[in-house]
Amino acid sequence: MSQREGASRTERLQGLTPEGFEALLAQLDPDREKAGMLYETIRRKLVRLFEWRGCASPEDLADETINRVARRLGEGVELRSNDPYGYFCGVAHLVYKELLRRASREQRALASGDWPPACEEEEPSDVRLDCLRRCLAKLPPDQRDLILRYYHGKSDQGEGNIRNRQELAREAGIEMNALRIRVHRVRRKLESCVQACLSH
Amino acid sequence: MKSNPTDDELLRSYLLGELNPDAADDLERRLLTEDGLFELSEAIEADLLAEYAQGLLAPAERERVQRRLASSPQGRERLLLAHSLSRLAAGEPKAEVLPFVPHAATPSRRPMLRWAALAAGLLAAAGLAWLTLEQPRAYRVAGEQERPAPVIAAVPRAHEVPKPPAPSTTPPPAPTPAPEPVKVVFQLALTSLRGAESAEKLRVPAGAGTVELQISVEGMEDLASFHLTVRNRKAETVWEGTGLKPKNLQGVRALVVDLPAERLSAGVYEIQAQGLSPGSEPEDLSPLQVEVVREGRG
């Protein structure tokens, strides 16, 4: 990670001082480049963990977690070299628990005492579908065929859907989890492509 | 990486929020350390979203997916992709896809949109704060006007008390000797996590003797009193107050604390807060970051 990228990330984080950020990188790895990559990985994972806990603003919470860890490091706390993730995990749980307490308080404040649904059913727009078609066309044919077959299923074909995937795994000569990950990598490409297409 | 059925089941249960807290904590630690497990978790999440889109989940599972996996903007995007892929896969099994038409090499508007969304969010937050605190602001201004001391000329901002307009009938003040030290008031809230770009700037003009912080604690009615500590970036305590009781500022529950302006040199400060309620452990609240900017000095 370049100095500039580091500074930019620093600015994004709440109250994270350059010293705190440097202390964080130094403890992650003596090689600044590796430390930067490790930092990005940890942040990305924290964002996803907060998402999987159902948090509506996972990026803010991940940044808050990193910020607190960096502040502690700036105060002289040291990460255990054999488990640098443990400290992040512990702080992330504290941040999450704070969020729960706050949410609980806000919930009590609501007269109905009930949360609205987290999201409503949304149907993809025609523009989105067009973008997806274009992005599928960019894929190599084997990857396009793989993901379309993987997703081929209807509400009355739950069992058929599973058999379809087992068949795919057998054809490819891989385990189901390996198939899942292979499809997931194709899907990630599509996700980026669709986002770029929608922004044009 | 372990990719045995136990991991599949564990991850699916975790993603649906069915694991007990200890098991979820353990799994999260593994997810941080094991890249392969993490990728599998993302893949299983995508499967759940696909099953949701295809109507293959039981009602209880659907609700869990909605609440956990689709509660963030990113999650909703993924769900839309799952819907789209399922629709195209069901209706276009032979991969009838449009030919790819390359776009002109224009920069993506995505970052711009993101910043626009952020700006809109900040504006909304500022607007809310303004509406909520409008009454106390009026009250404060009325009080200030009764004093002969000159009023702070501060840039009006949602979180600061702007200079009250001079009454039109009042003649311009005659030249006066050096102004007395005055009080400048800032309005803050403890309740939200903020990014660096939204850290509150407290613009303290030269001549300010006291900095009054009005810190909204709306929604914390269960906390009877508060302990506040203001620390500078070296973690030195510059002010501390305990047993602080919220006041009702025209309907807004807020802590009102006066800090000697001389203790607040320019720089970043953290306001740490603990809430206290009888019979309960003190509750740590999210710290608030502020940046003091001294104005009107050489």
Tab-separated table of C-alpha atoms in Angstrom:
chain	number	residue	atom	x	y	z
A	1	MET	CA	0.000	0.000	0.000
A	2	SER	CA	1.368	3.392	-0.928
A	3	GLN	CA	1.855	6.227	1.508
A	4	ARG	CA	-0.934	8.118	-0.208
A	5	GLU	CA	-3.384	5.236	-0.021
A	6	GLY	CA	-2.518	4.827	3.619
A	7	ALA	CA	-3.153	8.470	4.310
A	8	SER	CA	-6.418	8.363	2.415
A	9	ARG	CA	-7.578	5.392	4.441
A	10	THR	CA	-6.428	7.139	7.581
A	11	GLU	CA	-8.621	10.085	6.746
A	12	ARG	CA	-11.625	7.797	6.346
A	13	LEU	CA	-11.270	6.411	9.817
A	14	GLN	CA	-12.725	8.158	12.759
A	15	GLY	CA	-10.069	10.085	14.617
A	16	LEU	CA	-7.327	7.726	13.536
A	17	THR	CA	-4.059	9.577	13.803
A	18	PRO	CA	-1.181	8.991	11.387
A	19	GLU	CA	0.795	7.687	14.382
A	20	GLY	CA	-1.957	5.209	15.233
A	21	PHE	CA	-2.150	4.044	11.642
A	22	GLU	CA	1.613	3.613	11.432
A	23	ALA	CA	1.613	1.702	14.728
A	24	LEU	CA	-1.085	-0.565	13.317
A	25	LEU	CA	0.857	-1.287	10.129
A	26	ALA	CA	4.089	-1.827	12.038
A	27	GLN	CA	2.466	-4.438	14.234
A	28	LEU	CA	0.825	-6.259	11.357
A	29	ASP	CA	4.053	-6.824	9.458
A	30	PRO	CA	7.517	-5.275	9.373
A	31	ASP	CA	7.195	-5.058	5.571
A	32	ARG	CA	4.970	-2.056	4.956
A	33	GLU	CA	3.644	-3.424	1.669
A	34	LYS	CA	2.616	-6.708	3.272
A	35	ALA	CA	1.197	-4.881	6.256
A	36	GLY	CA	-0.923	-2.772	3.942
A	37	MET	CA	-2.296	-5.826	2.182
A	38	LEU	CA	-2.999	-7.523	5.485
A	39	TYR	CA	-4.746	-4.422	6.708
A	40	GLU	CA	-6.972	-4.341	3.618
A	41	THR	CA	-7.826	-8.007	4.070
A	42	ILE	CA	-8.701	-7.549	7.720
A	43	ARG	CA	-10.867	-4.549	6.941
A	44	ARG	CA	-12.697	-6.352	4.149
A	45	LYS	CA	-13.329	-9.311	6.403
A	46	LEU	CA	-14.541	-7.137	9.251
A	47	VAL	CA	-16.983	-5.428	6.904
A	48	ARG	CA	-18.380	-8.807	5.875
A	49	LEU	CA	-18.562	-10.074	9.466
A	50	PHE	CA	-20.606	-7.044	10.445
A	51	GLU	CA	-22.787	-7.602	7.385
A	52	TRP	CA	-23.349	-11.213	8.362
A	53	ARG	CA	-24.410	-10.053	11.793
A	54	GLY	CA	-27.112	-8.023	10.080
A	55	CYS	CA	-25.585	-4.574	10.587
A	56	ALA	CA	-26.849	-1.883	8.247
A	57	SER	CA	-23.590	0.114	8.192
A	58	PRO	CA	-20.874	-2.536	8.180
A	59	GLU	CA	-18.167	-0.256	6.783
A	60	ASP	CA	-18.589	2.282	9.567
A	61	LEU	CA	-18.385	-0.470	12.164
A	62	ALA	CA	-15.291	-2.019	10.591
A	63	ASP	CA	-13.606	1.382	10.557
A	64	GLU	CA	-14.614	1.980	14.149
A	65	THR	CA	-13.073	-1.374	15.089
A	66	ILE	CA	-9.813	-0.663	13.299
A	67	ASN	CA	-9.717	2.802	14.764
A	68	ARG	CA	-10.016	1.493	18.302
A	69	VAL	CA	-7.377	-1.160	17.727
A	70	ALA	CA	-5.017	1.443	16.276
A	71	ARG	CA	-5.600	3.758	19.213
A	72	ARG	CA	-4.752	0.991	21.641
A	73	LEU	CA	-1.638	0.173	19.671
A	74	GLY	CA	-0.750	3.849	19.754
A	75	GLU	CA	-1.030	3.639	23.533
A	76	GLY	CA	1.506	0.830	23.626
A	77	VAL	CA	-0.643	-2.307	23.513
A	78	GLU	CA	1.028	-5.017	21.442
A	79	LEU	CA	-0.643	-7.562	19.217
A	80	ARG	CA	0.343	-11.141	19.831
A	81	SER	CA	2.354	-12.039	16.770
A	82	ASN	CA	0.871	-15.539	16.582
A	83	ASP	CA	-2.686	-14.241	16.641
A	84	PRO	CA	-2.963	-10.676	15.363
A	85	TYR	CA	-6.607	-11.296	14.492
A	86	GLY	CA	-7.727	-12.135	18.001
A	87	TYR	CA	-7.532	-8.554	19.153
A	88	PHE	CA	-9.485	-7.289	16.135
A	89	CYS	CA	-12.097	-9.938	16.775
A	90	GLY	CA	-12.437	-8.974	20.443
A	91	VAL	CA	-12.772	-5.281	19.645
A	92	ALA	CA	-15.254	-6.025	16.841
A	93	HIS	CA	-17.421	-7.907	19.325
A	94	LEU	CA	-17.349	-4.943	21.709
A	95	VAL	CA	-18.352	-2.592	18.897
A	96	TYR	CA	-21.140	-4.972	17.931
A	97	LYS	CA	-22.399	-5.255	21.499
A	98	GLU	CA	-22.458	-1.483	21.791
A	99	LEU	CA	-24.477	-1.381	18.617
A	100	LEU	CA	-26.921	-3.916	20.029
A	101	ARG	CA	-27.349	-1.902	23.192
A	102	ARG	CA	-27.969	1.212	21.182
A	103	ALA	CA	-30.370	-0.586	18.891
A	104	SER	CA	-32.182	-2.007	21.893
A	105	ARG	CA	-32.531	1.462	23.323
A	106	GLU	CA	-33.809	2.834	20.044
A	107	GLN	CA	-36.204	-0.064	19.792
A	108	ARG	CA	-37.596	0.701	23.218
A	109	ALA	CA	-38.060	4.268	22.109
A	110	LEU	CA	-40.280	3.183	19.264
A	111	ALA	CA	-43.885	3.196	20.319
A	112	SER	CA	-44.677	0.117	18.274
A	113	GLY	CA	-41.785	-1.801	19.760
A	114	ASP	CA	-41.301	-3.523	16.455
A	115	TRP	CA	-38.705	-3.137	13.743
A	116	PRO	CA	-39.676	-2.555	10.179
A	117	PRO	CA	-38.646	-5.314	7.795
A	118	ALA	CA	-34.946	-5.095	7.024
A	119	CYS	CA	-35.674	-4.897	3.336
A	120	GLU	CA	-38.508	-5.250	0.970
A	121	GLU	CA	-38.755	-7.576	-1.950
A	122	GLU	CA	-37.039	-5.949	-4.858
A	123	GLU	CA	-37.161	-6.989	-8.442
A	124	PRO	CA	-34.211	-6.258	-10.668
A	125	SER	CA	-34.844	-3.473	-13.138
A	126	ASP	CA	-34.589	-3.946	-16.893
A	127	VAL	CA	-31.440	-1.839	-16.880
A	128	ARG	CA	-29.865	-4.145	-14.336
A	129	LEU	CA	-30.850	-7.216	-16.319
A	130	ASP	CA	-29.402	-5.698	-19.488
A	131	CYS	CA	-26.168	-4.974	-17.647
A	132	LEU	CA	-26.041	-8.539	-16.408
A	133	ARG	CA	-26.596	-9.866	-19.922
A	134	ARG	CA	-23.735	-7.742	-21.200
A	135	CYS	CA	-21.498	-8.867	-18.369
A	136	LEU	CA	-22.353	-12.506	-18.964
A	137	ALA	CA	-21.381	-12.002	-22.583
A	138	LYS	CA	-17.952	-10.897	-21.461
A	139	LEU	CA	-17.310	-14.133	-19.600
A	140	PRO	CA	-15.536	-17.073	-21.184
A	141	PRO	CA	-18.226	-19.517	-22.410
A	142	ASP	CA	-17.400	-22.204	-19.826
A	143	GLN	CA	-17.777	-19.748	-16.947
A	144	ARG	CA	-21.014	-18.345	-18.366
A	145	ASP	CA	-22.437	-21.805	-18.793
A	146	LEU	CA	-21.329	-22.785	-15.301
A	147	ILE	CA	-23.006	-19.901	-13.515
A	148	LEU	CA	-26.222	-20.067	-15.506
A	149	ARG	CA	-26.551	-23.776	-14.860
A	150	TYR	CA	-25.728	-23.264	-11.199
A	151	TYR	CA	-28.495	-20.715	-10.875
A	152	HIS	CA	-31.001	-22.659	-12.920
A	153	GLY	CA	-33.789	-23.488	-10.495
A	154	LYS	CA	-37.392	-22.632	-9.734
A	155	SER	CA	-39.488	-22.538	-6.618
A	156	ASP	CA	-40.993	-25.955	-7.254
A	157	GLN	CA	-37.652	-27.501	-8.110
A	158	GLY	CA	-35.707	-27.314	-4.869
A	159	GLU	CA	-34.569	-30.916	-5.061
A	160	GLY	CA	-33.916	-30.584	-8.761
A	161	ASN	CA	-31.770	-27.580	-8.087
A	162	ILE	CA	-29.563	-29.510	-5.673
A	163	ARG	CA	-29.282	-32.442	-8.061
A	164	ASN	CA	-28.384	-29.993	-10.801
A	165	ARG	CA	-25.488	-28.701	-8.710
A	166	GLN	CA	-24.348	-32.171	-7.753
A	167	GLU	CA	-24.326	-33.039	-11.425
A	168	LEU	CA	-22.263	-29.962	-12.164
A	169	ALA	CA	-19.757	-30.886	-9.470
A	170	ARG	CA	-19.535	-34.431	-10.822
A	171	GLU	CA	-18.976	-33.183	-14.354
A	172	ALA	CA	-16.208	-30.909	-13.193
A	173	GLY	CA	-14.755	-33.639	-11.004
A	174	ILE	CA	-14.763	-31.483	-7.889
A	175	GLU	CA	-16.423	-31.410	-4.481
A	176	MET	CA	-19.520	-29.331	-3.878
A	177	ASN	CA	-17.640	-26.766	-1.825
A	178	ALA	CA	-15.045	-26.400	-4.551
A	179	LEU	CA	-17.883	-25.868	-7.012
A	180	ARG	CA	-19.450	-23.264	-4.736
A	181	ILE	CA	-16.187	-21.361	-4.561
A	182	ARG	CA	-15.610	-21.615	-8.312
A	183	VAL	CA	-19.071	-20.208	-8.951
A	184	HIS	CA	-18.540	-17.578	-6.304
A	185	ARG	CA	-15.428	-16.309	-8.093
A	186	VAL	CA	-17.339	-15.997	-11.342
A	187	ARG	CA	-20.132	-14.238	-9.490
A	188	ARG	CA	-17.662	-11.758	-8.011
A	189	LYS	CA	-16.533	-10.832	-11.519
A	190	LEU	CA	-20.142	-10.358	-12.543
A	191	GLU	CA	-20.868	-8.271	-9.473
A	192	SER	CA	-18.048	-5.844	-10.273
A	193	CYS	CA	-19.000	-5.748	-13.939
A	194	VAL	CA	-22.686	-5.062	-13.211
A	195	GLN	CA	-21.818	-2.298	-10.773
A	196	ALA	CA	-19.540	-0.660	-13.319
A	197	CYS	CA	-22.213	-1.031	-16.006
A	198	LEU	CA	-24.905	0.516	-13.790
A	199	SER	CA	-22.705	3.479	-13.015
A	200	HIS	CA	-22.234	4.343	-16.708
B	1	MET	CA	-8.743	-24.961	5.094
B	2	LYS	CA	-11.315	-27.431	6.307
B	3	SER	CA	-14.112	-27.711	3.832
B	4	ASN	CA	-15.950	-30.655	5.303
B	5	PRO	CA	-19.714	-30.840	5.680
B	6	THR	CA	-19.417	-29.624	9.246
B	7	ASP	CA	-18.067	-26.340	7.991
B	8	ASP	CA	-20.887	-26.036	5.450
B	9	GLU	CA	-23.502	-26.600	8.072
B	10	LEU	CA	-21.767	-24.381	10.555
B	11	LEU	CA	-21.501	-21.534	8.070
B	12	ARG	CA	-25.074	-21.864	6.924
B	13	SER	CA	-26.284	-21.804	10.522
B	14	TYR	CA	-24.033	-18.842	11.264
B	15	LEU	CA	-25.256	-16.879	8.267
B	16	LEU	CA	-28.842	-17.554	9.251
B	17	GLY	CA	-28.123	-16.435	12.819
B	18	GLU	CA	-28.837	-19.836	14.273
B	19	LEU	CA	-25.552	-20.391	16.104
B	20	ASN	CA	-25.274	-19.679	19.800
B	21	PRO	CA	-23.171	-16.602	20.612
B	22	ASP	CA	-20.079	-18.552	21.697
B	23	ALA	CA	-20.072	-20.708	18.580
B	24	ALA	CA	-20.597	-17.627	16.413
B	25	ASP	CA	-17.680	-15.861	18.119
B	26	ASP	CA	-15.422	-18.875	17.593
B	27	LEU	CA	-16.412	-19.141	13.975
B	28	GLU	CA	-15.802	-15.449	13.376
B	29	ARG	CA	-12.302	-15.780	14.745
B	30	ARG	CA	-11.720	-18.632	12.300
B	31	LEU	CA	-13.196	-16.575	9.484
B	32	LEU	CA	-10.681	-13.847	10.172
B	33	THR	CA	-7.738	-16.225	10.125
B	34	GLU	CA	-8.764	-18.796	7.492
B	35	ASP	CA	-9.048	-17.252	4.036
B	36	GLY	CA	-10.484	-20.400	2.503
B	37	LEU	CA	-13.209	-20.672	5.097
B	38	PHE	CA	-13.997	-17.026	4.575
B	39	GLU	CA	-14.385	-17.512	0.833
B	40	LEU	CA	-16.592	-20.536	1.419
B	41	SER	CA	-18.721	-18.441	3.734
B	42	GLU	CA	-19.180	-15.857	0.988
B	43	ALA	CA	-20.106	-18.639	-1.420
B	44	ILE	CA	-22.664	-20.105	0.975
B	45	GLU	CA	-24.071	-16.648	1.574
B	46	ALA	CA	-24.552	-16.312	-2.177
B	47	ASP	CA	-26.279	-19.696	-2.236
B	48	LEU	CA	-28.659	-18.555	0.485
B	49	LEU	CA	-29.430	-15.400	-1.455
B	50	ALA	CA	-30.064	-17.493	-4.568
B	51	GLU	CA	-32.376	-19.797	-2.620
B	52	TYR	CA	-34.147	-16.722	-1.310
B	53	ALA	CA	-34.533	-15.330	-4.822
B	54	GLN	CA	-35.827	-18.654	-6.098
B	55	GLY	CA	-38.325	-19.042	-3.272
B	56	LEU	CA	-36.661	-22.162	-1.894
B	57	LEU	CA	-36.382	-21.042	1.735
B	58	ALA	CA	-38.820	-21.637	4.542
B	59	PRO	CA	-40.559	-18.471	5.800
B	60	ALA	CA	-38.402	-18.284	8.950
B	61	GLU	CA	-35.226	-18.624	6.877
B	62	ARG	CA	-36.443	-15.995	4.438
B	63	GLU	CA	-36.920	-13.570	7.269
B	64	ARG	CA	-33.452	-14.303	8.626
B	65	VAL	CA	-31.885	-13.743	5.224
B	66	GLN	CA	-33.735	-10.443	4.956
B	67	ARG	CA	-32.670	-9.279	8.373
B	68	ARG	CA	-29.082	-10.486	8.328
B	69	LEU	CA	-27.807	-10.771	4.788
B	70	ALA	CA	-29.850	-8.099	3.081
B	71	SER	CA	-29.898	-5.400	5.720
B	72	SER	CA	-26.992	-3.403	4.297
B	73	PRO	CA	-26.875	-1.670	0.910
B	74	GLN	CA	-24.174	-4.131	-0.183
B	75	GLY	CA	-26.334	-7.062	0.889
B	76	ARG	CA	-29.297	-5.742	-1.053
B	77	GLU	CA	-27.085	-5.388	-4.122
B	78	ARG	CA	-26.069	-9.026	-3.780
B	79	LEU	CA	-29.680	-10.045	-3.395
B	80	LEU	CA	-30.564	-8.160	-6.571
B	81	LEU	CA	-27.774	-9.960	-8.391
B	82	ALA	CA	-29.146	-13.273	-7.144
B	83	HIS	CA	-32.616	-12.320	-8.403
B	84	SER	CA	-31.185	-11.254	-11.751
B	85	LEU	CA	-29.071	-14.364	-12.205
B	86	SER	CA	-31.936	-16.632	-11.212
B	87	ARG	CA	-34.237	-14.910	-13.666
B	88	LEU	CA	-31.779	-15.078	-16.543
B	89	ALA	CA	-30.842	-18.658	-15.720
B	90	ALA	CA	-34.480	-19.704	-15.603
B	91	GLY	CA	-35.549	-17.789	-18.714
B	92	GLU	CA	-32.394	-17.985	-20.717
B	93	PRO	CA	-30.970	-21.443	-20.110
B	94	LYS	CA	-29.084	-21.272	-23.384
B	95	ALA	CA	-27.257	-18.187	-22.288
B	96	GLU	CA	-28.938	-15.793	-24.674
B	97	VAL	CA	-26.838	-12.874	-23.753
B	98	LEU	CA	-26.412	-9.541	-25.405
B	99	PRO	CA	-23.139	-8.894	-27.130
B	100	PHE	CA	-20.851	-6.867	-25.012
B	101	VAL	CA	-20.676	-3.255	-26.094
B	102	PRO	CA	-17.678	-1.540	-24.626
B	103	HIS	CA	-18.406	1.821	-23.084
B	104	ALA	CA	-16.342	4.873	-23.743
B	105	ALA	CA	-13.513	5.115	-21.290
B	106	THR	CA	-15.201	7.511	-18.960
B	107	PRO	CA	-14.357	7.450	-15.291
B	108	SER	CA	-16.808	5.490	-13.214
B	109	ARG	CA	-19.385	7.588	-11.464
B	110	ARG	CA	-19.442	5.105	-8.640
B	111	PRO	CA	-17.154	7.011	-6.273
B	112	MET	CA	-19.040	10.175	-7.054
B	113	LEU	CA	-22.313	8.466	-6.233
B	114	ARG	CA	-20.844	7.138	-3.056
B	115	TRP	CA	-19.704	10.565	-1.996
B	116	ALA	CA	-23.009	12.063	-3.057
B	117	ALA	CA	-24.806	9.511	-0.937
B	118	LEU	CA	-22.505	10.243	1.954
B	119	ALA	CA	-23.055	13.960	1.553
B	120	ALA	CA	-26.793	13.431	1.411
B	121	GLY	CA	-26.596	11.338	4.550
B	122	LEU	CA	-24.627	14.010	6.330
B	123	LEU	CA	-27.041	16.675	5.210
B	124	ALA	CA	-29.915	14.589	6.461
B	125	ALA	CA	-28.176	14.098	9.787
B	126	ALA	CA	-27.391	17.780	10.032
B	127	GLY	CA	-30.971	18.635	9.185
B	128	LEU	CA	-32.239	16.326	11.861
B	129	ALA	CA	-29.903	17.801	14.412
B	130	TRP	CA	-30.985	21.249	13.389
B	131	LEU	CA	-34.658	20.445	13.715
B	132	THR	CA	-34.148	18.689	16.997
B	133	LEU	CA	-32.045	21.392	18.503
B	134	GLU	CA	-33.768	24.404	17.030
B	135	GLN	CA	-35.599	25.187	20.236
B	136	PRO	CA	-32.577	25.101	22.539
B	137	ARG	CA	-30.733	27.224	20.036
B	138	ALA	CA	-33.429	29.875	20.183
B	139	TYR	CA	-33.396	29.703	23.933
B	140	ARG	CA	-29.660	30.155	24.066
B	141	VAL	CA	-29.678	33.027	21.661
B	142	ALA	CA	-32.348	34.802	23.681
B	143	GLY	CA	-30.249	34.387	26.778
B	144	GLU	CA	-27.148	35.665	25.050
B	145	GLN	CA	-28.914	38.740	23.817
B	146	GLU	CA	-29.587	39.901	27.334
B	147	ARG	CA	-25.900	40.119	28.016
B	148	PRO	CA	-23.936	43.192	27.194
B	149	ALA	CA	-20.937	41.166	26.125
B	150	PRO	CA	-20.242	41.003	22.412
B	151	VAL	CA	-21.565	37.951	20.670
B	152	ILE	CA	-19.352	35.428	18.946
B	153	ALA	CA	-19.109	35.866	15.220
B	154	ALA	CA	-19.040	32.258	14.156
B	155	VAL	CA	-19.823	30.697	10.806
B	156	PRO	CA	-23.354	29.325	11.188
B	157	ARG	CA	-23.305	25.541	11.113
B	158	ALA	CA	-25.875	22.983	12.042
B	159	HIS	CA	-24.030	22.057	15.188
B	160	GLU	CA	-23.002	25.509	16.323
B	161	VAL	CA	-24.971	28.365	17.684
B	162	PRO	CA	-24.900	31.049	15.030
B	163	LYS	CA	-24.500	34.670	15.757
B	164	PRO	CA	-27.929	36.070	16.568
B	165	PRO	CA	-29.033	38.752	14.156
B	166	ALA	CA	-28.635	42.242	15.512
B	167	PRO	CA	-31.999	43.925	16.064
B	168	SER	CA	-32.650	46.279	13.204
B	169	THR	CA	-33.572	49.105	15.543
B	170	THR	CA	-30.335	48.955	17.453
B	171	PRO	CA	-27.801	51.515	16.336
B	172	PRO	CA	-24.318	50.285	15.584
B	173	PRO	CA	-22.402	49.894	18.808
B	174	ALA	CA	-19.937	52.557	19.690
B	175	PRO	CA	-16.293	51.540	19.668
B	176	THR	CA	-15.658	49.633	22.834
B	177	PRO	CA	-12.588	48.623	24.699
B	178	ALA	CA	-11.280	45.082	24.512
B	179	PRO	CA	-14.181	42.623	24.569
B	180	GLU	CA	-14.868	40.491	27.615
B	181	PRO	CA	-14.277	36.769	27.362
B	182	VAL	CA	-17.450	35.188	26.056
B	183	LYS	CA	-19.017	31.816	25.829
B	184	VAL	CA	-19.283	29.852	22.606
B	185	VAL	CA	-21.756	26.997	22.407
B	186	PHE	CA	-21.542	23.803	20.373
B	187	GLN	CA	-24.187	21.156	20.009
B	188	LEU	CA	-23.153	17.528	19.687
B	189	ALA	CA	-24.701	14.101	19.994
B	190	LEU	CA	-23.280	10.947	21.495
B	191	THR	CA	-25.369	8.485	19.636
B	192	SER	CA	-23.757	7.919	16.285
B	193	LEU	CA	-20.535	6.534	14.931
B	194	ARG	CA	-18.856	9.002	12.686
B	195	GLY	CA	-16.232	8.823	10.007
B	196	ALA	CA	-13.263	11.132	10.028
B	197	GLU	CA	-14.833	13.363	7.434
B	198	SER	CA	-17.770	14.034	9.734
B	199	ALA	CA	-15.740	14.602	12.925
B	200	GLU	CA	-17.143	17.748	14.422
B	201	LYS	CA	-15.018	20.841	14.059
B	202	LEU	CA	-15.377	23.218	16.969
B	203	ARG	CA	-14.355	26.642	15.740
B	204	VAL	CA	-13.356	28.569	18.820
B	205	PRO	CA	-12.877	32.269	18.158
B	206	ALA	CA	-10.214	34.341	19.828
B	207	GLY	CA	-11.575	35.913	22.949
B	208	ALA	CA	-13.739	32.935	23.916
B	209	GLY	CA	-13.471	32.313	27.642
B	210	THR	CA	-15.759	29.327	27.921
B	211	VAL	CA	-16.701	26.559	25.543
B	212	GLU	CA	-20.103	25.183	26.352
B	213	LEU	CA	-20.902	21.760	24.965
B	214	GLN	CA	-24.536	20.762	24.699
B	215	ILE	CA	-24.419	17.030	24.114
B	216	SER	CA	-27.694	15.430	23.166
B	217	VAL	CA	-28.408	12.167	24.978
B	218	GLU	CA	-31.804	11.635	23.411
B	219	GLY	CA	-32.836	7.996	23.486
B	220	MET	CA	-30.770	7.255	26.611
B	221	GLU	CA	-33.552	7.811	29.100
B	222	ASP	CA	-32.483	4.702	31.000
B	223	LEU	CA	-29.198	6.391	31.889
B	224	ALA	CA	-29.656	8.750	34.806
B	225	SER	CA	-26.253	10.393	34.856
B	226	PHE	CA	-23.059	10.486	32.871
B	227	HIS	CA	-19.333	10.609	33.299
B	228	LEU	CA	-17.500	12.563	30.621
B	229	THR	CA	-13.793	12.733	29.957
B	230	VAL	CA	-12.219	14.972	27.345
B	231	ARG	CA	-8.799	13.784	26.249
B	232	ASN	CA	-6.339	15.289	23.826
B	233	ARG	CA	-4.546	13.234	21.198
B	234	LYS	CA	-1.827	12.388	23.691
B	235	ALA	CA	-4.570	10.804	25.793
B	236	GLU	CA	-4.106	13.448	28.480
B	237	THR	CA	-7.261	14.367	30.318
B	238	VAL	CA	-8.072	18.017	29.786
B	239	TRP	CA	-11.462	17.935	31.470
B	240	GLU	CA	-13.488	15.442	33.422
B	241	GLY	CA	-16.949	15.590	34.920
B	242	THR	CA	-18.865	12.975	36.847
B	243	GLY	CA	-22.457	12.647	37.981
B	244	LEU	CA	-23.579	14.865	35.126
B	245	LYS	CA	-27.349	14.994	34.902
B	246	PRO	CA	-29.008	15.710	31.579
B	247	LYS	CA	-30.977	18.923	31.299
B	248	ASN	CA	-34.088	19.508	29.310
B	249	LEU	CA	-33.238	22.073	26.665
B	250	GLN	CA	-36.635	22.926	25.282
B	251	GLY	CA	-37.593	19.299	24.952
B	252	VAL	CA	-34.157	17.920	24.117
B	253	ARG	CA	-32.391	15.866	26.764
B	254	ALA	CA	-28.795	17.064	26.786
B	255	LEU	CA	-25.724	17.314	28.931
B	256	VAL	CA	-24.474	20.858	29.307
B	257	VAL	CA	-20.834	21.264	30.271
B	258	ASP	CA	-18.678	24.354	30.386
B	259	LEU	CA	-14.993	23.987	29.594
B	260	PRO	CA	-12.438	26.739	30.029
B	261	ALA	CA	-11.487	27.661	26.473
B	262	GLU	CA	-7.850	28.008	27.473
B	263	ARG	CA	-7.647	24.243	27.988
B	264	LEU	CA	-8.678	23.558	24.431
B	265	SER	CA	-5.782	24.332	22.180
B	266	ALA	CA	-6.166	23.502	18.509
B	267	GLY	CA	-6.207	19.777	17.831
B	268	VAL	CA	-8.183	16.583	17.999
B	269	TYR	CA	-9.956	15.553	21.157
B	270	GLU	CA	-11.935	12.543	22.174
B	271	ILE	CA	-14.932	12.832	24.424
B	272	GLN	CA	-15.401	9.565	26.222
B	273	ALA	CA	-18.704	8.977	27.929
B	274	GLN	CA	-20.088	6.500	30.379
B	275	GLY	CA	-23.752	6.270	31.225
B	276	LEU	CA	-24.849	5.337	34.709
B	277	SER	CA	-28.155	3.941	35.824
B	278	PRO	CA	-29.008	2.851	39.367
B	279	GLY	CA	-28.252	-0.804	40.032
B	280	SER	CA	-26.440	-1.353	36.729
B	281	GLU	CA	-22.868	-1.446	35.602
B	282	PRO	CA	-21.601	1.746	33.951
B	283	GLU	CA	-22.172	1.600	30.231
B	284	ASP	CA	-19.434	2.726	27.865
B	285	LEU	CA	-20.804	4.792	25.023
B	286	SER	CA	-19.199	5.337	21.660
B	287	PRO	CA	-16.559	8.037	22.020
B	288	LEU	CA	-17.018	11.243	20.136
B	289	GLN	CA	-14.221	12.826	18.141
B	290	VAL	CA	-14.008	16.583	17.825
B	291	GLU	CA	-11.413	18.852	16.353
B	292	VAL	CA	-10.869	22.214	17.956
B	293	VAL	CA	-9.963	24.926	15.489
B	294	ARG	CA	-8.786	28.177	17.020
B	295	GLU	CA	-9.788	31.137	14.920
B	296	GLY	CA	-8.657	34.715	14.784
B	297	ARG	CA	-5.162	34.045	16.020
B	298	GLY	CA	-1.952	34.928	14.256
